[in-house]
Amino acid sequence: MGTNLVEIENQYTSGVYGKRPVEIVRGQGALLWDAEGRRYIDCMAGHGVANIGHGRTEIAAALAAQAQRLTTCPEVVYNDVRARLLERLAQVTPEGLNNFFLCNSGTEAVEGAFKFARLVTGRTGIIATLRGFHGRSMGALSATWEKHYREPFAPLIPDVSHIRYNDLNAAANAITEDTAAVIIELVQAEGGVHVAQEEYVQGLAALCRERGALLIIDEIQTGFGRTGTLFACEQYGVQPAILCLAKSLAGGVPMGAVCLGTRVMESGHISKGSHGSTFGGNPLACAAALATLEILEHEELANRAAALGAHAQQRLRSMQSPLVREVRGRGLLIGIELTKRVQPYLEALCERGVLALPAGANVLRLLPPLVIDQTQLDEALDIVQEVLRGSSRPVQPPTGTNSLLDAPMPDVGLLVSILNIASLSRQESTLAHFLVEQAQQMGLYAYVDEVGNFVASTHPEPTDQPAVVLLGHMDTVPGNIPVRIEGDLLYGRGAVDAKGPLAAFICATARVAKQIKAANVQPIVVVGAVEEEAATSRGARGIVGRYQPSACIIGEPSSSRAVTIGYKGRLLIDGCVTQQSSHSAGPARSSNEVAVAYWERVRRHAEEWNQQHAGSSAFAALQPSLRSIQSTHDGLEERTSFTIGYRLPPAFELSALREQLQRWAYEDDLHIQFSGEEVAYQTTRTIPLARAFIAAIRSTGVQPAFKHKTGTSDMNVVGPHWGQNIVAYGPGDSSLDHTPNEHISLTEYTHAIDVLEHVLHTLAAQRETAL
Ligand SMILES: *Cc1c(COP(=O)(O)O)cnc(C)c1O
């Protein structure tokens, strides 16, 4: 645990925050991860900041692009991005609000609103409501109701009073010709999730109009889709004179806005210099806000909040618990009023992987990002129900339990977590250490070996018994793909090639480990190798001597219903031609022409060989490809280098091919070098492991299939050393490997774990009867 960082923060922080003992380091959508890799469902959304979810690449991209162009630009000069945002705000905010003062937080928006109200009306009185929350600077704090926020700082600004919420008579008695403004929230969020009644808000607007006061609506928390419409005002049919916005406005970047209606603008009292802000309207925040508004609209997040909010409230209302007094809210701003203090329940939720908020002393507030998917929301609601159901005390989970294991879909959680950790070849170390922590929490023995491989086992190592080895790999090809779940599909680099199969191995092994008596069975070892995608295969080479497996499953996508029993071999050739520059019209061939002619020979030779030997079978064919070619020319010398890769059929006579390639190279004065040489590897359908897979796949009601792959894998590396009882298996469609569209079906992923669990049980039982 990052205790060290916790201590550092405790030592140097101001001390004004009560903190929970979690160190959040990463987020994606509605999920957060702590420093130990534990996953949390976020029902705080940064107090309402993260409506569009965490880790949005659109925001990162908008910020990066803008940061390179211009980050700061005070409003005393014009700016392109600010102009576009102002125009956009006028389009999306409720009618009649067409001018904006841009600032940096909700508190500042409220401060600004008060200043504008006094300036415009020439009056001083400000009326706020009981349980209202509007911020904590001296002005905004004056309108905040909660005593313990206010009292230590008295005296606050004069002429601010509080009236009962949802009580029109109280308002009628309080609003006078000294009243500059009345400020309300449409759902009091911090104050306990109390929803304003429609007649109240409309009556208040009418009273303000009659008596010359301004109605200020604080939508800092309710804005940007939270309550089921872009702004809650839309549901009340009122036009405030001033609307305060912040929190979600710029998708996580600090920004606030005071939206000014015609009453304010046409008063003629807004004079130059009457208000201002150094950071206000800076291009960086404006760019983030534009990107955020685009996402909100494009993903229809307000509708999503309405639908998911209705679902969640319905589920919570139907919950039977003496602990629950009332469920209230709008959209995804939900309050559960308890008969007891909420704090211990928040802690119990946190321990079970749900981060939620209080709203006053005894209201539990759920404020998830609006992008939360229904499975995640239901998972959070299940946990909320578990924690609240019937018990008068919070359920204390045994210490040391892991939410990844307790959650209904822990297997998916593991895969999502590791997709979020980049692991190019030779950069697998972060992932390896993360996997070690996860595997240990799942009950396995785990460590990182001397070449950097992740190793997890049902038994402590080293072991001299024969083992079942599940050999996957950790590295992926380059090309970031944002991790996201769309329906049943999980997108991310490595979802198919590497991480899907590897995560399935770990989950199945952990399940089996819980059910077997270790003494009776041979060890099951999962290896996440390094450098499979690189020609070096250093990870697999590092373990060939360490184990004598009785069976080996290679982690490569075959689909959950098929088993791969053969991989072709591989030979890589790096070639290079260098010669003095010649005039392009001259008789000599250029280095490019020499290289291309060489490739043509290789191609024709393979064509002829295949006609004689391969028939129509791609697996039996010799398949060369020109993987890269580039040339340089500096006026003195020209140089062409290229790489040719062969896919080799089984039992191919490699030395003859190598001689032939050398001879052609010699004839054309071209240098070649061989690398990445693997022979093809093929096993049969009748090996015990293949039979175990057939039975396991059948037992799930699916017809099994066999595959031969035209590529190579670590099977080629370990096959020659480890014998015939080897297959490759893993969920995923291998045609998505190395593509920008890489994704895996979660149903298939879970199916593969079930199949693997079945296979591992069979292997364990074989051993038990053999003994
Ligand atoms: C959060 C909040 C504020 C204060 O915003 P900050 O950005 O924290 O200054 C004001 N009003 C409401 C309704 C809020 O929820």
CSV table of C-alpha atoms and ligand atoms in Angstrom, one decimal, residues 17 46-49 104-110 132-137 140 144 183-190 217-222 244-247 254-256 365 367, ligand 1:
chain,number,residue,atom,x,y,z
A,17,TYR,CA,-10.5,17.6,4.8
A,46,GLY,CA,-15.6,14.0,-7.9
A,47,HIS,CA,-18.7,15.6,-6.2
A,48,GLY,CA,-20.4,15.9,-9.5
A,49,VAL,CA,-17.4,17.0,-11.7
A,104,ASN,CA,-12.9,28.9,-12.1
A,105,SER,CA,-15.1,27.2,-9.6
A,106,GLY,CA,-18.7,27.0,-8.3
A,107,THR,CA,-17.9,29.3,-5.4
A,108,GLU,CA,-16.7,31.9,-7.7
A,109,ALA,CA,-19.8,31.6,-9.8
A,110,VAL,CA,-21.9,32.2,-6.7
A,132,GLY,CA,-28.8,25.2,0.9
A,133,PHE,CA,-25.2,24.9,-0.1
A,134,HIS,CA,-23.5,27.5,-2.3
A,135,GLY,CA,-19.8,27.4,-1.5
A,136,ARG,CA,-17.3,28.4,1.1
A,137,SER,CA,-15.7,31.8,0.3
A,140,ALA,CA,-20.9,32.2,-1.0
A,144,THR,CA,-24.6,28.3,2.7
A,183,ILE,CA,-30.7,31.9,-4.6
A,184,ILE,CA,-31.9,28.3,-4.7
A,185,GLU,CA,-30.8,24.9,-5.8
A,186,LEU,CA,-33.4,22.8,-7.7
A,187,VAL,CA,-32.2,19.7,-5.9
A,188,GLN,CA,-30.5,20.6,-2.7
A,189,ALA,CA,-27.5,18.2,-3.1
A,190,GLU,CA,-25.1,18.7,-0.2
A,217,ILE,CA,-30.5,29.3,-9.7
A,218,ASP,CA,-27.5,27.4,-8.5
A,219,GLU,CA,-27.1,24.4,-10.9
A,220,ILE,CA,-23.4,23.8,-10.1
A,221,GLN,CA,-24.2,20.2,-9.1
A,222,THR,CA,-27.5,19.6,-11.0
A,244,CYS,CA,-24.6,29.5,-11.7
A,245,LEU,CA,-22.6,26.6,-13.4
A,246,ALA,CA,-19.3,24.9,-12.6
A,247,LYS,CA,-18.4,21.3,-11.6
A,254,PRO,CA,-11.7,23.8,-13.1
A,255,MET,CA,-14.2,26.2,-14.6
A,256,GLY,CA,-17.3,28.0,-13.6
A,365,ARG,CA,-25.8,10.2,-1.8
A,367,LEU,CA,-23.6,10.6,-7.7
B,1,LIG,C1,-20.1,22.3,-5.2
B,1,LIG,C2,-21.1,23.3,-5.1
B,1,LIG,C3,-20.8,24.7,-5.0
B,1,LIG,C4,-19.4,25.1,-4.8
B,1,LIG,O1,-18.6,24.8,-5.9
B,1,LIG,P1,-16.9,24.7,-5.8
B,1,LIG,O2,-16.5,24.5,-7.2
B,1,LIG,O3,-16.6,23.7,-4.8
B,1,LIG,O4,-16.5,26.1,-5.3
B,1,LIG,C5,-21.8,25.6,-5.0
B,1,LIG,N1,-23.1,25.2,-5.1
B,1,LIG,C6,-23.5,23.9,-5.3
B,1,LIG,C7,-24.9,23.6,-5.4
B,1,LIG,C8,-22.5,22.9,-5.3
B,1,LIG,O5,-22.9,21.7,-5.4
